[in-house]
Short mmCIF file of C-alpha atoms and ligand atoms in Angstrom, two decimals:
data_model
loop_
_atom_site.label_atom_id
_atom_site.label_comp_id
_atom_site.label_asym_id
_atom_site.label_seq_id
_atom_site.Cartn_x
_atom_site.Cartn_y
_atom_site.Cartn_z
CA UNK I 158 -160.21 -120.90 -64.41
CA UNK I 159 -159.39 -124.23 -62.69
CA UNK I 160 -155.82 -125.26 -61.81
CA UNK I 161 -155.81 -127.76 -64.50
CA UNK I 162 -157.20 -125.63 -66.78
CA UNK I 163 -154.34 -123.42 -66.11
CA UNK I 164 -151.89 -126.10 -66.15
CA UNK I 165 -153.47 -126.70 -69.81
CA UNK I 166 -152.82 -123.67 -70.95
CA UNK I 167 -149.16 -123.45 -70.35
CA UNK I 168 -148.88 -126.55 -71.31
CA UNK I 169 -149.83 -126.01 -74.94
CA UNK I 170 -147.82 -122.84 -75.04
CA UNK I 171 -144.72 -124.64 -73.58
CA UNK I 172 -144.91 -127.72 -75.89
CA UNK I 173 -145.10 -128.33 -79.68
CA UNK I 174 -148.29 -129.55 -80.84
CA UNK I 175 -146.75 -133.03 -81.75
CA UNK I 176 -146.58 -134.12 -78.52
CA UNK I 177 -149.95 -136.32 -77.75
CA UNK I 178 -152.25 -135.36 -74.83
CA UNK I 179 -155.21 -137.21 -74.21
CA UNK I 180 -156.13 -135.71 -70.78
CA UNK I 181 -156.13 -131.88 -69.46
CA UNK I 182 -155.65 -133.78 -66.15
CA UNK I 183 -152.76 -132.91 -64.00
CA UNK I 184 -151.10 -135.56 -61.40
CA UNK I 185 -150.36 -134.81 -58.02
CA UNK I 186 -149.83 -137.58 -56.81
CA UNK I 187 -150.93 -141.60 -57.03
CA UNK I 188 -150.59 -144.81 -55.35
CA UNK I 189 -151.33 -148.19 -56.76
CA UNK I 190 -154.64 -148.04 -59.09
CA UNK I 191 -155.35 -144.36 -58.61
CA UNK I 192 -154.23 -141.12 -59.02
CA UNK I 193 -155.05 -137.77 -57.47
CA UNK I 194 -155.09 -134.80 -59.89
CA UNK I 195 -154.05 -131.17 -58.67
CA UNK I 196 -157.38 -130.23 -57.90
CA UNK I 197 -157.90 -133.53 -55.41
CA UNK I 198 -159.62 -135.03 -58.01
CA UNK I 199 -159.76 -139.40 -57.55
CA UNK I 200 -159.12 -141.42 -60.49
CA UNK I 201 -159.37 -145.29 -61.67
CA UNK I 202 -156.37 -145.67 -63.20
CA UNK I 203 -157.12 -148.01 -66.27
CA UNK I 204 -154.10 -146.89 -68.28
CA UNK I 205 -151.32 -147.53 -66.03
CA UNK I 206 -149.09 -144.67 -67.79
CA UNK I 207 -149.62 -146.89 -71.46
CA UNK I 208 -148.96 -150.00 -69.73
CA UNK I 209 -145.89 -148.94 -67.95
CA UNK I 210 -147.63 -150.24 -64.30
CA UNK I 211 -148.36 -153.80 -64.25
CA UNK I 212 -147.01 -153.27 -60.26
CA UNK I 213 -148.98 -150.30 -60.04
CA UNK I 214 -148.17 -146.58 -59.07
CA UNK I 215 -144.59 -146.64 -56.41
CA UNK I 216 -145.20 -149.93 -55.54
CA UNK I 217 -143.70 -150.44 -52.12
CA UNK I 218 -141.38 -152.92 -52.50
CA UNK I 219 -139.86 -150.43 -56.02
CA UNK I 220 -140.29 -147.61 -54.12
CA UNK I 221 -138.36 -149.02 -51.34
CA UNK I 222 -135.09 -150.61 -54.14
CA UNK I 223 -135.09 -146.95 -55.55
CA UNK I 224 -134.62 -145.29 -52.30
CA UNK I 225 -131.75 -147.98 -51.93
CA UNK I 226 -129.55 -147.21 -54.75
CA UNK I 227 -130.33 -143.72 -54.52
CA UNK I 228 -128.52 -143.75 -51.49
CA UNK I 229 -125.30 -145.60 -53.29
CA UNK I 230 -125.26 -143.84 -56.39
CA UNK I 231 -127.87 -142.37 -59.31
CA UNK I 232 -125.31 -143.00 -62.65
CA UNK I 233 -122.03 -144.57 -63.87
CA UNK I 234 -123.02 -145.30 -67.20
CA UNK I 235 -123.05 -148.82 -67.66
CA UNK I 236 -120.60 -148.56 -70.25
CA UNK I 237 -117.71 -147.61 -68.39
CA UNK I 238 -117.81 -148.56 -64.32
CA UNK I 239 -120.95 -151.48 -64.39
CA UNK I 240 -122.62 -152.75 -61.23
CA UNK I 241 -124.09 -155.64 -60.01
CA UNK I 242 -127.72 -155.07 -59.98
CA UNK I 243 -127.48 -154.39 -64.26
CA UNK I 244 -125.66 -157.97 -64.40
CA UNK I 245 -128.38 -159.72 -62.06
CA UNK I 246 -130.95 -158.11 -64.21
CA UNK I 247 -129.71 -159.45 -67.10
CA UNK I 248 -129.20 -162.90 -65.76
CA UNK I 249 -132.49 -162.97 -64.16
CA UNK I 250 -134.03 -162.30 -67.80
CA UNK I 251 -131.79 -164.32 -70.12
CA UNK I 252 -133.70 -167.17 -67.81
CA UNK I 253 -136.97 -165.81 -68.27
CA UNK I 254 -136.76 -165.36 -71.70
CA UNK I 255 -139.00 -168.54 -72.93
CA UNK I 256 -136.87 -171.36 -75.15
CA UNK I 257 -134.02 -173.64 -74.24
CA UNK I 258 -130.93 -171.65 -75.92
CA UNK I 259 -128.74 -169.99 -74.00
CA UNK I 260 -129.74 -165.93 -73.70
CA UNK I 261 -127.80 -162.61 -73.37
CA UNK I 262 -129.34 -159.14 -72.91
CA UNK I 263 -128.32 -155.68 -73.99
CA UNK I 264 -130.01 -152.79 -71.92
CA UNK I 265 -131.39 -149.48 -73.37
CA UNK I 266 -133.58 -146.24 -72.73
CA UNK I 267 -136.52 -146.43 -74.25
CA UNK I 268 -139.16 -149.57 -76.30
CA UNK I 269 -138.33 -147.66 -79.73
CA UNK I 270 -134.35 -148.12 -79.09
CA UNK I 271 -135.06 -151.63 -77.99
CA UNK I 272 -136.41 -152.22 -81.39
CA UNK I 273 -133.62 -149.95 -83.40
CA UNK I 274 -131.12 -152.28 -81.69
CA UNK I 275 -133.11 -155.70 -82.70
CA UNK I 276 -132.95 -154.63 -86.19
CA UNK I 277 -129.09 -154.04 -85.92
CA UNK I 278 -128.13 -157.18 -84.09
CA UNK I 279 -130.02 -159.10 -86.79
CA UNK I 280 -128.56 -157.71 -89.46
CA UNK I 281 -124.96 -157.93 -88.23
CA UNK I 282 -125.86 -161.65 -87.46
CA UNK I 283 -127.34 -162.29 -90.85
CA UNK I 284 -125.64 -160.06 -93.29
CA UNK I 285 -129.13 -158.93 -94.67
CA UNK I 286 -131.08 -155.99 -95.05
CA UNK I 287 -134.59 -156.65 -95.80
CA UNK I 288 -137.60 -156.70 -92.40
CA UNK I 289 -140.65 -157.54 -92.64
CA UNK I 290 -143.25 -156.03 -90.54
CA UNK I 291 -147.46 -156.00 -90.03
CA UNK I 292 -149.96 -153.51 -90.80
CA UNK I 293 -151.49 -151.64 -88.00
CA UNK I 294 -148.34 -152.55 -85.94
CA UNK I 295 -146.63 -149.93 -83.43
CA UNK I 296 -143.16 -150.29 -82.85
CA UNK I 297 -141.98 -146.39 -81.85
CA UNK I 298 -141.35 -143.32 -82.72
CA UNK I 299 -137.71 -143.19 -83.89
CA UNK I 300 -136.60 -143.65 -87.89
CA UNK I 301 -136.21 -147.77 -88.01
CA UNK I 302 -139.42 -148.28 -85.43
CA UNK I 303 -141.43 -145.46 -87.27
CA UNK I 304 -140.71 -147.22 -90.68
CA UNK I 305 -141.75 -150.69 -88.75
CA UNK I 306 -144.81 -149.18 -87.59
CA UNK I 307 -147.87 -150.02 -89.91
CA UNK I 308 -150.00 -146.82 -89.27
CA UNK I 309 -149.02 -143.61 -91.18
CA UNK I 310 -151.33 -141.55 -89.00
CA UNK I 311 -150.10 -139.90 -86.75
CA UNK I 312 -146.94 -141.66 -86.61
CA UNK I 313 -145.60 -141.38 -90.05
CA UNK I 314 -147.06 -138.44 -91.73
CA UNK I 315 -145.11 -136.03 -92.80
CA UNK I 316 -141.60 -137.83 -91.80
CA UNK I 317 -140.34 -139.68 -94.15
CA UNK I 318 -138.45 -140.45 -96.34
CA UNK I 319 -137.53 -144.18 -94.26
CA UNK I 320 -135.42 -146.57 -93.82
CA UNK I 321 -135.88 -148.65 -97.06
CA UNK I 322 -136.37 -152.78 -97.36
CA UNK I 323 -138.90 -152.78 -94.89
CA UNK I 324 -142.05 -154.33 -95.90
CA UNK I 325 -145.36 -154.91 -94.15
CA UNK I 326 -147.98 -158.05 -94.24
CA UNK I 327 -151.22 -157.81 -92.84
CA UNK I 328 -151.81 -158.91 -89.18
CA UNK I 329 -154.29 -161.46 -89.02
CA UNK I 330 -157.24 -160.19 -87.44
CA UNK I 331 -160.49 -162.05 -87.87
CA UNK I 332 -162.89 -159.78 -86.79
CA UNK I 333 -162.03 -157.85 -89.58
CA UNK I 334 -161.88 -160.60 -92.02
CA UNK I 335 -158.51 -161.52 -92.23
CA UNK I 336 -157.64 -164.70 -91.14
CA UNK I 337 -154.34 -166.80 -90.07
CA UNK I 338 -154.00 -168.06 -94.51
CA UNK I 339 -154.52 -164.87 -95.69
CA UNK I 340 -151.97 -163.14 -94.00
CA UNK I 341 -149.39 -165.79 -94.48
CA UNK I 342 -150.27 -166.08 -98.09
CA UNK I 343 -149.50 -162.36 -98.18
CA UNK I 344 -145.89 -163.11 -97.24
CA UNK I 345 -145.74 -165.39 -99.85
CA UNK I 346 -146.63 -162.57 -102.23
CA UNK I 347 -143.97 -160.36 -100.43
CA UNK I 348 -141.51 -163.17 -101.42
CA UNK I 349 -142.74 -163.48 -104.64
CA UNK I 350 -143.03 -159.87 -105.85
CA UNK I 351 -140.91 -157.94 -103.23
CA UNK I 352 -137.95 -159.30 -101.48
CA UNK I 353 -136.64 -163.01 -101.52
CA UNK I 354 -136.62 -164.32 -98.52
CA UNK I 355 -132.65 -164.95 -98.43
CA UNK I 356 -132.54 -161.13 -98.25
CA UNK I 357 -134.72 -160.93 -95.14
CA UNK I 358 -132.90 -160.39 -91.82
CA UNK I 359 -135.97 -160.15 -89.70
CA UNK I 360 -139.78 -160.46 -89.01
CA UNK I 361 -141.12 -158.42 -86.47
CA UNK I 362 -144.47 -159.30 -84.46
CA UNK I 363 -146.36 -157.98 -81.06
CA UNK I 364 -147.85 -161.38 -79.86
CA UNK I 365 -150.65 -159.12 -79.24
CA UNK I 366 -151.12 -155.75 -81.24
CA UNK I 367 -150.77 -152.86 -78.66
CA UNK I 368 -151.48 -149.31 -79.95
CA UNK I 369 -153.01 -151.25 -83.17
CA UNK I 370 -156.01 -152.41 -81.08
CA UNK I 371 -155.55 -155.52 -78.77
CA UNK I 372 -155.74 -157.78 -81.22
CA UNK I 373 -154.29 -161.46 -80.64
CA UNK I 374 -152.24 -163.07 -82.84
CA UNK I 375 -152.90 -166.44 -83.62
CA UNK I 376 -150.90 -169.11 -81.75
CA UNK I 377 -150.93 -170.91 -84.93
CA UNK I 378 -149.67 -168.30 -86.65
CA UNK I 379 -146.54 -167.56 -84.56
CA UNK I 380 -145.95 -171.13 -85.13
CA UNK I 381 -146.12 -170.75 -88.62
CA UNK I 382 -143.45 -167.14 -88.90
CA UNK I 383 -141.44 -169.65 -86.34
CA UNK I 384 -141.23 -171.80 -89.01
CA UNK I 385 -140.73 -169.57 -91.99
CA UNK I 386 -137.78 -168.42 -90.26
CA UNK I 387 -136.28 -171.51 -89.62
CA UNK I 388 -136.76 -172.09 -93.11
CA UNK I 389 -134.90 -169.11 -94.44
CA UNK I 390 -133.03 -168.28 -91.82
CA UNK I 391 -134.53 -165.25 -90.93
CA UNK I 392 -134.34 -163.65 -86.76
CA UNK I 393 -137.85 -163.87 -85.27
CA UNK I 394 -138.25 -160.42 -83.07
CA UNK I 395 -141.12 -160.60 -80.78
CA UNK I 396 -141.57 -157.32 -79.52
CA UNK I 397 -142.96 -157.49 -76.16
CA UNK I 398 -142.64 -154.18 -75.04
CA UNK I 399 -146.72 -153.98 -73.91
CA UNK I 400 -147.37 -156.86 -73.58
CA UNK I 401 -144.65 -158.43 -71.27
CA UNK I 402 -144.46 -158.76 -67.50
CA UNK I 403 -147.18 -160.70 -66.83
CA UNK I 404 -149.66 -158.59 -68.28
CA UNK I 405 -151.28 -161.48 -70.66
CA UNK I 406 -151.55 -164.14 -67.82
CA UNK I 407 -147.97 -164.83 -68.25
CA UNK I 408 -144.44 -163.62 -67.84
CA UNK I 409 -144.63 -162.95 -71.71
CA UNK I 410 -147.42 -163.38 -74.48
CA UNK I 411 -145.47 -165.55 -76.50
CA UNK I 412 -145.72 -168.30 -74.28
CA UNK I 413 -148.70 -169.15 -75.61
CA UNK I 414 -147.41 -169.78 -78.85
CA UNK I 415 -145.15 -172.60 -77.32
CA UNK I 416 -142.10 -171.00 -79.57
CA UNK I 417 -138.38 -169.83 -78.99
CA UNK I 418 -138.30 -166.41 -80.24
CA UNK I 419 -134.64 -165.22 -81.70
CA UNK I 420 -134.77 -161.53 -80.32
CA UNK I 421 -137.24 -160.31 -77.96
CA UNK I 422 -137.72 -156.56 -76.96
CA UNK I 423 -139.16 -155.12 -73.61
CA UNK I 424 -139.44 -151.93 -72.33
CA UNK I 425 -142.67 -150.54 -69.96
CA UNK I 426 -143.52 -152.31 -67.08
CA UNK I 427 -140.22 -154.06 -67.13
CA UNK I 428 -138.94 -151.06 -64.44
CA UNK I 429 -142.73 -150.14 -62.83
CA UNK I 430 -142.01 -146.73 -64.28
CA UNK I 431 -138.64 -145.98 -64.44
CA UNK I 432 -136.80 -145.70 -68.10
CA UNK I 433 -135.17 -148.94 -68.87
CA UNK I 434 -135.95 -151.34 -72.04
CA UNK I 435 -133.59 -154.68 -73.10
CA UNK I 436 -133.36 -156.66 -75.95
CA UNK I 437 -133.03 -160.33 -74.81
CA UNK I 438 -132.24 -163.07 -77.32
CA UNK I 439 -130.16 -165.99 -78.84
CA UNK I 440 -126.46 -165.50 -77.49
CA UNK I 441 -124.90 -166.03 -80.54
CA UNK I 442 -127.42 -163.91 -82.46
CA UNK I 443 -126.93 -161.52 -79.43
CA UNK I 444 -123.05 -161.25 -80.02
CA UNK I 445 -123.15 -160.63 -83.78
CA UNK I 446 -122.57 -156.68 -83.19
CA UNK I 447 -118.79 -155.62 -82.45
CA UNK I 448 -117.71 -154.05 -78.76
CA UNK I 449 -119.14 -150.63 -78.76
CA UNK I 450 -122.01 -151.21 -81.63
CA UNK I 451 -124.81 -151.41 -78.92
CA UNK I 452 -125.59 -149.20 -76.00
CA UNK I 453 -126.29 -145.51 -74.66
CA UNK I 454 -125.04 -143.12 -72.34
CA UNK I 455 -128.30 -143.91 -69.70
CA UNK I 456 -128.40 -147.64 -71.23
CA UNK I 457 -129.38 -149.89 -67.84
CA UNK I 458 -129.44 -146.84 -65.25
CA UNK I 459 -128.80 -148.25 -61.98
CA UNK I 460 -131.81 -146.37 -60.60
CA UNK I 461 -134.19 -148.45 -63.12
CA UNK I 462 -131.92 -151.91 -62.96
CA UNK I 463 -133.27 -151.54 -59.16
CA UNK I 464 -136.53 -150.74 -59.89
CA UNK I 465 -136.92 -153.73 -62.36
CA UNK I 466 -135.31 -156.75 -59.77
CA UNK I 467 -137.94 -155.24 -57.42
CA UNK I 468 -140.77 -155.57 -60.06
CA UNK I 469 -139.54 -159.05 -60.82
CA UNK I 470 -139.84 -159.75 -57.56
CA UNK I 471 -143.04 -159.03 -56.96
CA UNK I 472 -144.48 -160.35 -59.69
CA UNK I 473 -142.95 -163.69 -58.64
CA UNK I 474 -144.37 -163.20 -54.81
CA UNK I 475 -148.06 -161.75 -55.65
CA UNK I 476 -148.45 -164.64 -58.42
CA UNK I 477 -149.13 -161.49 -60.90
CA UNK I 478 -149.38 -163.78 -64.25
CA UNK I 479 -152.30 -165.60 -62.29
CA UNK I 480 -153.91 -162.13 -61.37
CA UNK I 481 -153.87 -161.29 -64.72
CA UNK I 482 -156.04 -163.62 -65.65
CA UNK I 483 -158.01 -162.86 -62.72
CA UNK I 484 -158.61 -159.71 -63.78
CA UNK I 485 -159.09 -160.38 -67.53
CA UNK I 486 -161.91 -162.69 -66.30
CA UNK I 487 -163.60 -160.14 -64.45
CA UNK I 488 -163.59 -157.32 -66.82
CA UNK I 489 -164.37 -159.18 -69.91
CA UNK I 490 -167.54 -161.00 -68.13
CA UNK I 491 -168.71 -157.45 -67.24
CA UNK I 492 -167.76 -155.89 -70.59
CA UNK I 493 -169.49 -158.80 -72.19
CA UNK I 494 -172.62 -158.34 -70.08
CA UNK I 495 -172.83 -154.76 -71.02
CA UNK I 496 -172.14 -155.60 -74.81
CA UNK I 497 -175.70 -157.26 -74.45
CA UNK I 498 -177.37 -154.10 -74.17
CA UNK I 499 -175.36 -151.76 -75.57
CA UNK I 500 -174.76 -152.77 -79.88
CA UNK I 501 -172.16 -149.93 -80.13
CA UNK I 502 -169.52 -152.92 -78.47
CA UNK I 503 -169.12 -154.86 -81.16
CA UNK I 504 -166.56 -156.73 -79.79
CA UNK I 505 -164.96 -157.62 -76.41
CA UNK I 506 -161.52 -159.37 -76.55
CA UNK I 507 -158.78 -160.23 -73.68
CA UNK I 508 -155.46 -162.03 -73.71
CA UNK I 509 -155.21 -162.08 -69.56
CA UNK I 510 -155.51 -158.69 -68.72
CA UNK I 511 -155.07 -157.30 -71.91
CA UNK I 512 -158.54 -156.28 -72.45
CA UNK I 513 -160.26 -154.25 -74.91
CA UNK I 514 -163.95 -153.18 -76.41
CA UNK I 515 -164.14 -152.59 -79.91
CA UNK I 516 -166.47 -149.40 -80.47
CA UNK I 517 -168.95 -149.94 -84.09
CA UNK I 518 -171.78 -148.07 -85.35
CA UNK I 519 -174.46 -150.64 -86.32
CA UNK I 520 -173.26 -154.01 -84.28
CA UNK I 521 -171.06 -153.62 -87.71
CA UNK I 522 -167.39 -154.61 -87.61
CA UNK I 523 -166.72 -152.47 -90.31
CA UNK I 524 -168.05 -149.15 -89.03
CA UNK I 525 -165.82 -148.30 -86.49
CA UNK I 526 -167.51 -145.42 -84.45
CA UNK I 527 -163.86 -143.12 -83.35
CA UNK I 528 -166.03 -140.09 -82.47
CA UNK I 529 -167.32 -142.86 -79.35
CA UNK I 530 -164.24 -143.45 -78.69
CA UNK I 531 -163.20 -139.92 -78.21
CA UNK I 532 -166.46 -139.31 -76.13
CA UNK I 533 -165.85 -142.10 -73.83
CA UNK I 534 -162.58 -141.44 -72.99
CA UNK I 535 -163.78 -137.93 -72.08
CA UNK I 536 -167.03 -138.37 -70.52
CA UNK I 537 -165.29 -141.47 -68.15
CA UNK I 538 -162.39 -139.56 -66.94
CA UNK I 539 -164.75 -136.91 -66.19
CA UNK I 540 -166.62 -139.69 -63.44
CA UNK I 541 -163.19 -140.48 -62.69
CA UNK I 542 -161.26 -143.11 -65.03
CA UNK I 543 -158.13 -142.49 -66.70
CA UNK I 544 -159.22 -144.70 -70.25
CA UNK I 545 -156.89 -145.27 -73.52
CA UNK I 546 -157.98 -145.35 -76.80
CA UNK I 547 -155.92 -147.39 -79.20
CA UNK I 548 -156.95 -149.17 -82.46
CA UNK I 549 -155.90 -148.87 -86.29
CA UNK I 550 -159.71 -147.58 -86.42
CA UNK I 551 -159.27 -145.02 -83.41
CA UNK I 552 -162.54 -147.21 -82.11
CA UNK I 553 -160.75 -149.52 -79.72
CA UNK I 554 -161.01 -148.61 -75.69
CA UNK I 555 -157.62 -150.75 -73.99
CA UNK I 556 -157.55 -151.78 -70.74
CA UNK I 557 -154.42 -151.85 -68.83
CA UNK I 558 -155.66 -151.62 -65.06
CA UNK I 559 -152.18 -152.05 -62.62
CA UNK I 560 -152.38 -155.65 -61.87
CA UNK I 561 -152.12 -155.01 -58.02
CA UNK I 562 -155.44 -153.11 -58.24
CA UNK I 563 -158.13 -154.84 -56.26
CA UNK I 564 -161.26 -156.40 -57.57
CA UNK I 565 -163.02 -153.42 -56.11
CA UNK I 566 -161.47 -151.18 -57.84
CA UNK I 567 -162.04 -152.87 -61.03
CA UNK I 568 -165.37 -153.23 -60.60
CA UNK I 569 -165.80 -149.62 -59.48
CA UNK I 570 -163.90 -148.58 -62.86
CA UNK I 571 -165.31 -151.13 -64.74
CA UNK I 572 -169.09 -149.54 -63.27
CA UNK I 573 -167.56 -145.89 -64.60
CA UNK I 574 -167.25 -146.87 -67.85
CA UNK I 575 -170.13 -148.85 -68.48
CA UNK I 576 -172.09 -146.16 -67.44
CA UNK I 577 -170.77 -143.34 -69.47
CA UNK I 578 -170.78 -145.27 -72.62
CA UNK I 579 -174.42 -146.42 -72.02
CA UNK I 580 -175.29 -142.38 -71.19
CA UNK I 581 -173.32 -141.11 -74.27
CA UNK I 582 -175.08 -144.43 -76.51
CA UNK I 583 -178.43 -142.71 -75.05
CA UNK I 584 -177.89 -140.13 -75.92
CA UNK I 585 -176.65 -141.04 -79.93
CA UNK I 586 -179.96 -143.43 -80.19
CA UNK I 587 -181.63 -139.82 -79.23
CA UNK I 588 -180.37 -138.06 -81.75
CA UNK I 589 -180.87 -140.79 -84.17
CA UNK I 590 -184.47 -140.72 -83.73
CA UNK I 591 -185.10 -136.75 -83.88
CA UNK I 592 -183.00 -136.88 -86.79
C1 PLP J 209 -145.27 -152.81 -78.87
C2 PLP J 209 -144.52 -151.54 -78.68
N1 PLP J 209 -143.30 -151.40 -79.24
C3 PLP J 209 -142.57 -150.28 -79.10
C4 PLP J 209 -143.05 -149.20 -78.39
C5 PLP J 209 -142.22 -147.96 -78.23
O1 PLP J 209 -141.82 -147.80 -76.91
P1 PLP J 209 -141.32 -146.36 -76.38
O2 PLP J 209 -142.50 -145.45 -76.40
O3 PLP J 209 -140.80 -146.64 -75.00
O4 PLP J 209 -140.24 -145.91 -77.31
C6 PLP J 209 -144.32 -149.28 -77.79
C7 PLP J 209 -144.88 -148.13 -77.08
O5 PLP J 209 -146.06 -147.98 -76.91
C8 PLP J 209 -145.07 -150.48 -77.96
O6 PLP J 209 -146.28 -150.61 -77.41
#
């Protein structure tokens, strides 16, 4: 028995079946875009923990900030002695948060609580209940952000009942048909036959749909819900939690929507890896809650506050919004070379280096082909690439490569994958024709 087989075995003796694994791989150790299992094993890291790396594995510089304040002191709670790196953090990103009105933060643990807390902040500021939410969305796994969520599977079965008046529209995705007017007429309908819109406190958006599948909203469309809120009076939450820190080509996605958004949550690569997520909005939506309605005991741990002004930092220094791109350019012109000979990539989509490949049966949008999926992500970490799968479908393969990785590496990842999905494609057009 290998040592990760071992490891495997414990494993699902030790933990309840609930908790996700998608690899019987077990870390030793890893630096930047790689990662060396316990049996010396090399991967491509292409998942970057679920998008928790944009400044790859113990980035120097982080490294370096953690060693720092571990040397000061590991926990105060922020709640009762503060310090100074918490307060720079938080001025540092009530300036980066996009829009000209004046910004505070909160800090929390974890994306889900980031979201838990939008919802209360705009519903102290508004006096409403009601939130309105999109199908195929992921928001967490706590009560508010499972209810938010718009995919029962896995994430809802079996846990409800949820917190009520929250309502979902459909995310406008038009590779599956749904376009930009169809999902705002479907809020129409929610206002018509649901919940009127002076009972809304919030709408809740990714700018790009994470777990759902990569898929981009419409900068017309975030217009449009900027609007609609204006309108009603309703707090915008963008929830940036994947796909901020210059993952998308810029510091946050919804940049390229050109809009102000009320609340904004962020979590994952915010701290390169260390726990810390924020809630960053409108100062006087920000300051609805009382003293003592927002925080935690670990809430802004001075071990991650250091970790995330070194992250800042070097995403400032190594330009990592124009790498991004960089990288988005050269995996989807590769992806999109391979989708010419292989049919089961039905589609190959990008917002920077947000970059996915859409897995069909038949070229046809509506056959997803999951059981692909699946394969891939098995037979490519077995040459060596640590893949995600994501997608309402389970037939979406994300990219999240650490945007410090080199083009080398990308390409040599990049060759990985292309390679086991044309073997495994092989080997289905095989079967196909013995059948
Ligand atoms: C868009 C989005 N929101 C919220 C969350 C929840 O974050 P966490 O797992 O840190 O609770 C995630 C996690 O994947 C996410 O991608």
């Amino acid at each position: 028995m290998s040592r990760n087989q071992e490891l495997q075995g414990r494993r699902d003796a030790a933990f309840a079946r609930g908790l996700g694994n998608q690899l019987p791989v077990y870390v030793e150790r890893a630096r930047n875009a790689e990662l060396w299992d316990v049996e010396g094993r090399r991967y491509i890291d292409f998942g970057s923990g679920i998008a928790v790396l944009n400044t790859g594995h113990l980035h120097p510089k982080v490294q370096a900030a953690v060693a720092k304040q571990l040397d000061a002191f590991s926990h105060t709670c922020l709640m009762v002695t503060p310090y100074e790196s918490a307060v720079e953090l938080a001025e540092k990103l009530n300036k980066l948060a996009p829009g000209p009105t004046p910004k505070k933060t909160i800090f929390v643990t974890t994306g889900a609580e980031a979201v838990e807390n939008t919802i209360k902040i705009a519903r102290a500021h508004t006096g409403r209940s009601g939130v309105i939410a999109f199908g195929g969305g992921f928001h967490g796994r706590t009560f508010m952000a499972m209810a938010l969520t718009g995919k029962v599977a896995p994430y809802k079965a079996g846990f409800g009942p949820f917190p009520p008046e929250v309502y979902h529209a459909p995310f406008p995705i038009a590779y599956h048909g749904v376009s930009v007017q169809d999902s705002l007429d479907a809020l129409e309908h929610l206002f018509k036959y649901d919940i009127e819109p002076a009972r809304v406190a919030a709408i809740i958006i990714e700018p790009v749909m994470g777990e759902g599948g990569f898929y981009i909203a419409p900068p017309e469309f975030l217009q449009a819900l900027r609007k609609l809120c204006d309108q009603h009076g309703i707090v915008l939450v963008i929830d940036e939690i994947q796909t901020g820190f210059a993952r998308t080509g810029r510091m946050f996605a919804i940049e390229y929507a050109g809009i102000e958004p009320d609340l904004m949550t962020m979590a994952k690569s915010l701290a390169g890896g260390f726990p810390l997520a924020a809630v960053v909005g409108k100062a006087h939506i920000m300051d609805a809650p009382g003293p003592g309605g927002l925080g935690g005991t670990y809430a802004g741990s001075p071990i991650a506050c250091a970790a995330a002004l070194a992250v800042l930092e070097v995403i400032q220094e190594e330009k990592l919004c124009q790498r991004a791109e960089q990288i988005g350019t050269l995996m989807v012109s590769t992806l999109r070379g391979a989708q010419k000979l292989l049919p089961a990539i039905g589609e190959v989509r990008n917002l920077g280096a947000m970059v996915a490949i859409e897995l069909v049966k038949n070229g046809d949008a509506h056959q997803p082909d999951a059981d692909l999926t699946k394969a891939l992500v098995k037979r490519a970490a077995e040459k060596g690439v640590v893949l995600l799968s994501c997608g309402i479908y389970g037939n979406v393969i994300r990219f999240l490569a650490p945007l410090t990785a080199s083009d080398e590496i990308v390409r040599e990842g990049l060759g990985l994958v292309v390679d086991s999905l044309r073997e495994l494609t092989a080997v289905a057009v095989k079967t196909a024709v013995n059948a």
